[in-house]
Amino acid sequence: DGGITQSPKYLFRKEGQNVTLSCEQNLNHDAMYWYRQDPGQGLRLIYYSQIVNDFQKGDIAEGYSVSREKKESFPLTVTSAQKNPTAFYLCASSPWGRVGDTEAFFGQGTRLTVV
Amino acid sequence: DAKTTQPPSMDCAEGRAANLPCNHSTISGNEYVYWYRQIHSQGPQYIIHGLKNNETNEMASLIITEDRKSSTLILPHATLRDTAVYYCIVKGNTGKLIFGQGTTLQVKP
């Protein structure tokens, strides 16, 4: 089955620890995205990557880091510098090329709780 | 990337058509209008998209005004399972999907 896999679904961490969220896709998509969602709010873009070894900051990149060493994978690290890391994190991917005319597919999300 | 404005909530009777409006008055010529929906605690689901012509698929219809400054998503026969948050998004060649607050659609029996 083609799709996007985020793991784990639930993640608990102690304050001050870095944590890495996994996102893998087997859709052969060039572009990948990370979003954050807080309760009752819309999605906010953290980082996105159009191609391997390249990525751009979104609207709320502070306290987060990413890498894109492989086309299939776009892990997100929530660092200790992120002041309010508890949130629902969503990963998405889409083809590149005719960018405007290509829908993005989303994973099922990781709910991170920092205690 | 253009921003969108949607009403925060709407109700619809089961079996009736749900018409969800979206304003995107700053849209530029090469930007597409996309609709997604999100059921609680799940990833958003793609519904439909269009540039300037009206579009229809098995889930919904998208009506875009001639000046492209607004659009309407139509769910022709809403069911209880259509209760969700619906997001209207404008997507251009940057590839970024910028989500607003969306419309919470409540389908009532």
PDB file of C-alpha atoms in Angstrom:
ATOM      1  CA  ASP A   1       0.000   0.000   0.000  1.00  0.00           C
ATOM      2  CA  GLY A   2       1.351   3.421  -0.938  1.00  0.00           C
ATOM      3  CA  GLY A   3       1.167   6.140   1.622  1.00  0.00           C
ATOM      4  CA  ILE A   4       2.766   8.152   4.376  1.00  0.00           C
ATOM      5  CA  THR A   5       3.676   6.592   7.676  1.00  0.00           C
ATOM      6  CA  GLN A   6       4.260   8.558  10.826  1.00  0.00           C
ATOM      7  CA  SER A   7       5.551   6.886  13.911  1.00  0.00           C
ATOM      8  CA  PRO A   8       4.892   6.592  16.724  1.00  0.00           C
ATOM      9  CA  LYS A   9       1.243   7.643  17.021  1.00  0.00           C
ATOM     10  CA  TYR A  10       1.729   8.782  20.628  1.00  0.00           C
ATOM     11  CA  LEU A  11       4.996   9.970  22.120  1.00  0.00           C
ATOM     12  CA  PHE A  12       5.828  11.115  25.622  1.00  0.00           C
ATOM     13  CA  ARG A  13       9.021  12.915  26.553  1.00  0.00           C
ATOM     14  CA  LYS A  14      10.445  14.718  29.517  1.00  0.00           C
ATOM     15  CA  GLU A  15      10.981  18.439  29.312  1.00  0.00           C
ATOM     16  CA  GLY A  16      14.438  19.372  28.077  1.00  0.00           C
ATOM     17  CA  GLN A  17      14.906  16.289  25.910  1.00  0.00           C
ATOM     18  CA  ASN A  18      15.170  16.370  22.147  1.00  0.00           C
ATOM     19  CA  VAL A  19      12.804  14.034  20.331  1.00  0.00           C
ATOM     20  CA  THR A  20      12.676  12.936  16.685  1.00  0.00           C
ATOM     21  CA  LEU A  21       9.430  12.200  14.851  1.00  0.00           C
ATOM     22  CA  SER A  22       9.563   9.858  11.907  1.00  0.00           C
ATOM     23  CA  CYS A  23       7.880  10.392   8.526  1.00  0.00           C
ATOM     24  CA  GLU A  24       8.302   7.949   5.647  1.00  0.00           C
ATOM     25  CA  GLN A  25       6.544   7.916   2.264  1.00  0.00           C
ATOM     26  CA  ASN A  26       6.594   5.387  -0.565  1.00  0.00           C
ATOM     27  CA  LEU A  27       4.680   7.547  -3.030  1.00  0.00           C
ATOM     28  CA  ASN A  28       7.849   8.701  -4.832  1.00  0.00           C
ATOM     29  CA  HIS A  29       6.929  12.290  -3.956  1.00  0.00           C
ATOM     30  CA  ASP A  30       9.582  14.967  -4.148  1.00  0.00           C
ATOM     31  CA  ALA A  31       8.095  17.408  -1.647  1.00  0.00           C
ATOM     32  CA  MET A  32       7.511  16.752   2.036  1.00  0.00           C
ATOM     33  CA  TYR A  33       6.083  18.959   4.787  1.00  0.00           C
ATOM     34  CA  TRP A  34       5.772  19.136   8.570  1.00  0.00           C
ATOM     35  CA  TYR A  35       2.855  20.818  10.301  1.00  0.00           C
ATOM     36  CA  ARG A  36       1.955  21.451  13.894  1.00  0.00           C
ATOM     37  CA  GLN A  37      -1.626  21.537  15.158  1.00  0.00           C
ATOM     38  CA  ASP A  38      -2.727  22.776  18.589  1.00  0.00           C
ATOM     39  CA  PRO A  39      -6.153  21.963  20.048  1.00  0.00           C
ATOM     40  CA  GLY A  40      -8.957  23.717  18.175  1.00  0.00           C
ATOM     41  CA  GLN A  41      -6.517  25.332  15.771  1.00  0.00           C
ATOM     42  CA  GLY A  42      -5.577  24.938  12.126  1.00  0.00           C
ATOM     43  CA  LEU A  43      -2.303  23.516  10.837  1.00  0.00           C
ATOM     44  CA  ARG A  44       0.838  25.637  10.899  1.00  0.00           C
ATOM     45  CA  LEU A  45       3.780  24.919   8.606  1.00  0.00           C
ATOM     46  CA  ILE A  46       7.064  24.127  10.361  1.00  0.00           C
ATOM     47  CA  TYR A  47       9.408  23.064   7.540  1.00  0.00           C
ATOM     48  CA  TYR A  48       9.115  21.829   4.002  1.00  0.00           C
ATOM     49  CA  SER A  49      11.468  20.204   1.539  1.00  0.00           C
ATOM     50  CA  GLN A  50      11.186  20.246  -2.228  1.00  0.00           C
ATOM     51  CA  ILE A  51      14.120  17.960  -2.947  1.00  0.00           C
ATOM     52  CA  VAL A  52      16.655  15.742  -1.216  1.00  0.00           C
ATOM     53  CA  ASN A  53      19.275  17.653   0.810  1.00  0.00           C
ATOM     54  CA  ASP A  54      17.278  20.870   0.692  1.00  0.00           C
ATOM     55  CA  PHE A  55      14.589  22.314   2.970  1.00  0.00           C
ATOM     56  CA  GLN A  56      13.010  25.651   3.854  1.00  0.00           C
ATOM     57  CA  LYS A  57      11.605  27.101   7.054  1.00  0.00           C
ATOM     58  CA  GLY A  58       7.886  27.502   7.355  1.00  0.00           C
ATOM     59  CA  ASP A  59       6.053  29.904   9.625  1.00  0.00           C
ATOM     60  CA  ILE A  60       7.059  28.386  12.973  1.00  0.00           C
ATOM     61  CA  ALA A  61      10.482  26.774  12.478  1.00  0.00           C
ATOM     62  CA  GLU A  62      12.065  27.994  15.729  1.00  0.00           C
ATOM     63  CA  GLY A  63      12.929  25.129  18.042  1.00  0.00           C
ATOM     64  CA  TYR A  64      12.667  22.515  15.300  1.00  0.00           C
ATOM     65  CA  SER A  65      15.154  20.930  12.907  1.00  0.00           C
ATOM     66  CA  VAL A  66      14.801  18.598   9.921  1.00  0.00           C
ATOM     67  CA  SER A  67      16.916  16.609   7.512  1.00  0.00           C
ATOM     68  CA  ARG A  68      16.209  15.210   4.064  1.00  0.00           C
ATOM     69  CA  GLU A  69      18.936  12.694   3.283  1.00  0.00           C
ATOM     70  CA  LYS A  70      16.605  10.362   1.404  1.00  0.00           C
ATOM     71  CA  LYS A  71      13.610  11.073  -0.804  1.00  0.00           C
ATOM     72  CA  GLU A  72      11.430   8.772   1.283  1.00  0.00           C
ATOM     73  CA  SER A  73      12.221  10.205   4.685  1.00  0.00           C
ATOM     74  CA  PHE A  74      11.813  13.609   6.360  1.00  0.00           C
ATOM     75  CA  PRO A  75      12.381  13.319  10.132  1.00  0.00           C
ATOM     76  CA  LEU A  76      11.525  16.221  12.432  1.00  0.00           C
ATOM     77  CA  THR A  77      13.476  16.872  15.626  1.00  0.00           C
ATOM     78  CA  VAL A  78      11.743  18.832  18.356  1.00  0.00           C
ATOM     79  CA  THR A  79      14.561  20.383  20.319  1.00  0.00           C
ATOM     80  CA  SER A  80      14.673  21.559  23.904  1.00  0.00           C
ATOM     81  CA  ALA A  81      14.572  25.116  22.530  1.00  0.00           C
ATOM     82  CA  GLN A  82      10.937  24.662  21.494  1.00  0.00           C
ATOM     83  CA  LYS A  83       9.023  26.334  24.327  1.00  0.00           C
ATOM     84  CA  ASN A  84       5.674  24.583  23.903  1.00  0.00           C
ATOM     85  CA  PRO A  85       6.359  21.271  22.169  1.00  0.00           C
ATOM     86  CA  THR A  86       3.172  19.460  23.208  1.00  0.00           C
ATOM     87  CA  ALA A  87       1.062  19.292  20.042  1.00  0.00           C
ATOM     88  CA  PHE A  88      -0.211  17.110  17.221  1.00  0.00           C
ATOM     89  CA  TYR A  89       2.368  16.840  14.416  1.00  0.00           C
ATOM     90  CA  LEU A  90       1.416  16.041  10.836  1.00  0.00           C
ATOM     91  CA  CYS A  91       3.621  15.111   7.918  1.00  0.00           C
ATOM     92  CA  ALA A  92       2.580  15.441   4.275  1.00  0.00           C
ATOM     93  CA  SER A  93       4.047  14.808   0.834  1.00  0.00           C
ATOM     94  CA  SER A  94       3.229  15.846  -2.711  1.00  0.00           C
ATOM     95  CA  PRO A  95       4.717  15.535  -6.193  1.00  0.00           C
ATOM     96  CA  TRP A  96       6.755  18.463  -7.446  1.00  0.00           C
ATOM     97  CA  GLY A  97       6.859  19.782 -11.015  1.00  0.00           C
ATOM     98  CA  ARG A  98       3.384  21.196 -11.695  1.00  0.00           C
ATOM     99  CA  VAL A  99       3.279  22.177  -8.076  1.00  0.00           C
ATOM    100  CA  GLY A 100      -0.012  23.994  -7.965  1.00  0.00           C
ATOM    101  CA  ASP A 101      -1.941  21.149  -9.537  1.00  0.00           C
ATOM    102  CA  THR A 102      -0.887  18.326  -7.230  1.00  0.00           C
ATOM    103  CA  GLU A 103      -2.594  17.366  -4.022  1.00  0.00           C
ATOM    104  CA  ALA A 104      -0.689  16.604  -0.842  1.00  0.00           C
ATOM    105  CA  PHE A 105      -1.235  13.433   1.133  1.00  0.00           C
ATOM    106  CA  PHE A 106      -1.081  13.443   4.912  1.00  0.00           C
ATOM    107  CA  GLY A 107       0.028  10.927   7.486  1.00  0.00           C
ATOM    108  CA  GLN A 108      -2.095  10.124  10.521  1.00  0.00           C
ATOM    109  CA  GLY A 109      -0.033  12.266  12.843  1.00  0.00           C
ATOM    110  CA  THR A 110       2.041  11.929  15.996  1.00  0.00           C
ATOM    111  CA  ARG A 111       0.696  13.304  19.249  1.00  0.00           C
ATOM    112  CA  LEU A 112       3.645  14.526  21.298  1.00  0.00           C
ATOM    113  CA  THR A 113       3.241  15.188  24.995  1.00  0.00           C
ATOM    114  CA  VAL A 114       6.091  16.725  26.958  1.00  0.00           C
ATOM    115  CA  VAL A 115       5.877  16.422  30.715  1.00  0.00           C
TER     116      VAL A 115
ATOM    117  CA  ASP B   1       0.572  32.602  -1.130  1.00  0.00           C
ATOM    118  CA  ALA B   2      -2.963  33.954  -0.865  1.00  0.00           C
ATOM    119  CA  LYS B   3      -4.897  33.669   2.381  1.00  0.00           C
ATOM    120  CA  THR B   4      -8.416  32.356   2.764  1.00  0.00           C
ATOM    121  CA  THR B   5     -11.392  33.293   4.951  1.00  0.00           C
ATOM    122  CA  GLN B   6     -14.030  30.787   6.016  1.00  0.00           C
ATOM    123  CA  PRO B   7     -16.927  30.910   8.487  1.00  0.00           C
ATOM    124  CA  PRO B   8     -15.908  29.182  11.722  1.00  0.00           C
ATOM    125  CA  SER B   9     -18.892  26.840  11.853  1.00  0.00           C
ATOM    126  CA  MET B  10     -21.947  25.645   9.928  1.00  0.00           C
ATOM    127  CA  ASP B  11     -24.769  23.187  10.468  1.00  0.00           C
ATOM    128  CA  CYS B  12     -26.410  21.003   7.869  1.00  0.00           C
ATOM    129  CA  ALA B  13     -29.296  18.527   8.023  1.00  0.00           C
ATOM    130  CA  GLU B  14     -28.476  14.960   7.100  1.00  0.00           C
ATOM    131  CA  GLY B  15     -29.349  14.240   3.475  1.00  0.00           C
ATOM    132  CA  ARG B  16     -29.289  17.884   2.470  1.00  0.00           C
ATOM    133  CA  ALA B  17     -26.594  19.643   0.497  1.00  0.00           C
ATOM    134  CA  ALA B  18     -23.847  21.315   2.502  1.00  0.00           C
ATOM    135  CA  ASN B  19     -22.483  24.485   0.904  1.00  0.00           C
ATOM    136  CA  LEU B  20     -19.236  25.692   2.427  1.00  0.00           C
ATOM    137  CA  PRO B  21     -18.034  29.130   1.304  1.00  0.00           C
ATOM    138  CA  CYS B  22     -14.484  30.405   1.073  1.00  0.00           C
ATOM    139  CA  ASN B  23     -13.145  33.845   0.304  1.00  0.00           C
ATOM    140  CA  HIS B  24      -9.722  34.151  -1.383  1.00  0.00           C
ATOM    141  CA  SER B  25      -9.795  37.680  -2.730  1.00  0.00           C
ATOM    142  CA  THR B  26      -5.985  37.959  -3.086  1.00  0.00           C
ATOM    143  CA  ILE B  27      -5.597  34.831  -5.210  1.00  0.00           C
ATOM    144  CA  SER B  28      -3.273  35.170  -8.167  1.00  0.00           C
ATOM    145  CA  GLY B  29      -3.629  33.689 -11.623  1.00  0.00           C
ATOM    146  CA  ASN B  30      -1.554  30.532 -11.131  1.00  0.00           C
ATOM    147  CA  GLU B  31      -2.820  29.587  -7.679  1.00  0.00           C
ATOM    148  CA  TYR B  32      -5.163  26.667  -7.184  1.00  0.00           C
ATOM    149  CA  VAL B  33      -7.985  26.357  -4.659  1.00  0.00           C
ATOM    150  CA  TYR B  34      -7.831  23.161  -2.603  1.00  0.00           C
ATOM    151  CA  TRP B  35     -10.260  21.697  -0.100  1.00  0.00           C
ATOM    152  CA  TYR B  36      -9.314  19.271   2.635  1.00  0.00           C
ATOM    153  CA  ARG B  37     -11.225  17.971   5.598  1.00  0.00           C
ATOM    154  CA  GLN B  38     -10.050  16.727   8.951  1.00  0.00           C
ATOM    155  CA  ILE B  39     -11.912  14.398  11.214  1.00  0.00           C
ATOM    156  CA  HIS B  40     -10.866  14.662  14.832  1.00  0.00           C
ATOM    157  CA  SER B  41      -7.290  13.557  15.527  1.00  0.00           C
ATOM    158  CA  GLN B  42      -6.669  12.294  12.001  1.00  0.00           C
ATOM    159  CA  GLY B  43      -4.601  13.617   9.122  1.00  0.00           C
ATOM    160  CA  PRO B  44      -6.396  15.923   6.662  1.00  0.00           C
ATOM    161  CA  GLN B  45      -8.058  14.207   3.724  1.00  0.00           C
ATOM    162  CA  TYR B  46      -7.933  15.677   0.230  1.00  0.00           C
ATOM    163  CA  ILE B  47     -11.367  16.430  -1.245  1.00  0.00           C
ATOM    164  CA  ILE B  48     -11.038  18.415  -4.457  1.00  0.00           C
ATOM    165  CA  HIS B  49      -9.135  21.225  -6.138  1.00  0.00           C
ATOM    166  CA  GLY B  50      -9.517  23.594  -9.084  1.00  0.00           C
ATOM    167  CA  LEU B  51      -8.020  26.547 -10.895  1.00  0.00           C
ATOM    168  CA  LYS B  52     -10.900  28.376 -12.558  1.00  0.00           C
ATOM    169  CA  ASN B  53     -13.369  25.832 -13.872  1.00  0.00           C
ATOM    170  CA  ASN B  54     -15.930  24.138 -11.693  1.00  0.00           C
ATOM    171  CA  GLU B  55     -14.890  20.645 -10.666  1.00  0.00           C
ATOM    172  CA  THR B  56     -16.761  17.560  -9.523  1.00  0.00           C
ATOM    173  CA  ASN B  57     -15.610  14.227  -8.183  1.00  0.00           C
ATOM    174  CA  GLU B  58     -17.155  11.391  -6.230  1.00  0.00           C
ATOM    175  CA  MET B  59     -16.933  13.320  -2.970  1.00  0.00           C
ATOM    176  CA  ALA B  60     -17.928  16.867  -3.801  1.00  0.00           C
ATOM    177  CA  SER B  61     -18.279  19.725  -6.253  1.00  0.00           C
ATOM    178  CA  LEU B  62     -16.214  22.892  -6.311  1.00  0.00           C
ATOM    179  CA  ILE B  63     -17.723  26.081  -7.673  1.00  0.00           C
ATOM    180  CA  ILE B  64     -15.250  28.916  -8.313  1.00  0.00           C
ATOM    181  CA  THR B  65     -16.564  32.389  -9.157  1.00  0.00           C
ATOM    182  CA  GLU B  66     -15.573  33.934 -12.448  1.00  0.00           C
ATOM    183  CA  ASP B  67     -13.286  36.464 -10.769  1.00  0.00           C
ATOM    184  CA  ARG B  68     -11.805  33.585  -8.682  1.00  0.00           C
ATOM    185  CA  LYS B  69     -12.108  35.587  -5.484  1.00  0.00           C
ATOM    186  CA  SER B  70     -14.346  33.067  -3.803  1.00  0.00           C
ATOM    187  CA  SER B  71     -15.430  29.460  -4.050  1.00  0.00           C
ATOM    188  CA  THR B  72     -17.982  27.054  -2.607  1.00  0.00           C
ATOM    189  CA  LEU B  73     -17.533  23.407  -1.722  1.00  0.00           C
ATOM    190  CA  ILE B  74     -20.732  21.427  -2.138  1.00  0.00           C
ATOM    191  CA  LEU B  75     -21.357  18.088  -0.461  1.00  0.00           C
ATOM    192  CA  PRO B  76     -24.512  17.057  -2.309  1.00  0.00           C
ATOM    193  CA  HIS B  77     -26.051  14.722   0.267  1.00  0.00           C
ATOM    194  CA  ALA B  78     -24.397  15.249   3.627  1.00  0.00           C
ATOM    195  CA  THR B  79     -24.176  12.313   6.022  1.00  0.00           C
ATOM    196  CA  LEU B  80     -23.233  12.179   9.683  1.00  0.00           C
ATOM    197  CA  ARG B  81     -19.787  10.966   8.621  1.00  0.00           C
ATOM    198  CA  ASP B  82     -19.223  14.271   6.845  1.00  0.00           C
ATOM    199  CA  THR B  83     -19.011  16.048  10.207  1.00  0.00           C
ATOM    200  CA  ALA B  84     -15.478  17.452  10.186  1.00  0.00           C
ATOM    201  CA  VAL B  85     -13.379  20.590   9.891  1.00  0.00           C
ATOM    202  CA  TYR B  86     -13.161  21.721   6.261  1.00  0.00           C
ATOM    203  CA  TYR B  87     -10.159  23.717   5.093  1.00  0.00           C
ATOM    204  CA  CYS B  88     -10.021  25.884   2.001  1.00  0.00           C
ATOM    205  CA  ILE B  89      -6.443  26.501   0.873  1.00  0.00           C
ATOM    206  CA  VAL B  90      -4.818  28.407  -1.941  1.00  0.00           C
ATOM    207  CA  LYS B  91      -1.714  26.713  -3.318  1.00  0.00           C
ATOM    208  CA  GLY B  92       0.744  28.216  -5.715  1.00  0.00           C
ATOM    209  CA  ASN B  93       4.069  27.291  -7.180  1.00  0.00           C
ATOM    210  CA  THR B  94       5.910  27.599  -3.896  1.00  0.00           C
ATOM    211  CA  GLY B  95       4.225  24.302  -3.024  1.00  0.00           C
ATOM    212  CA  LYS B  96       3.307  25.504   0.425  1.00  0.00           C
ATOM    213  CA  LEU B  97      -0.098  24.595   1.772  1.00  0.00           C
ATOM    214  CA  ILE B  98      -1.081  27.335   4.192  1.00  0.00           C
ATOM    215  CA  PHE B  99      -4.030  26.306   6.342  1.00  0.00           C
ATOM    216  CA  GLY B 100      -6.455  28.735   7.950  1.00  0.00           C
ATOM    217  CA  GLN B 101      -8.844  27.977  10.802  1.00  0.00           C
ATOM    218  CA  GLY B 102     -11.319  26.099   8.619  1.00  0.00           C
ATOM    219  CA  THR B 103     -15.078  25.604   8.958  1.00  0.00           C
ATOM    220  CA  THR B 104     -16.439  23.085  11.425  1.00  0.00           C
ATOM    221  CA  LEU B 105     -19.361  21.402   9.685  1.00  0.00           C
ATOM    222  CA  GLN B 106     -21.845  19.688  11.956  1.00  0.00           C
ATOM    223  CA  VAL B 107     -24.250  17.374  10.139  1.00  0.00           C
ATOM    224  CA  LYS B 108     -27.355  16.805  12.228  1.00  0.00           C
ATOM    225  CA  PRO B 109     -29.862  13.943  11.989  1.00  0.00           C
TER     226      PRO B 109
END
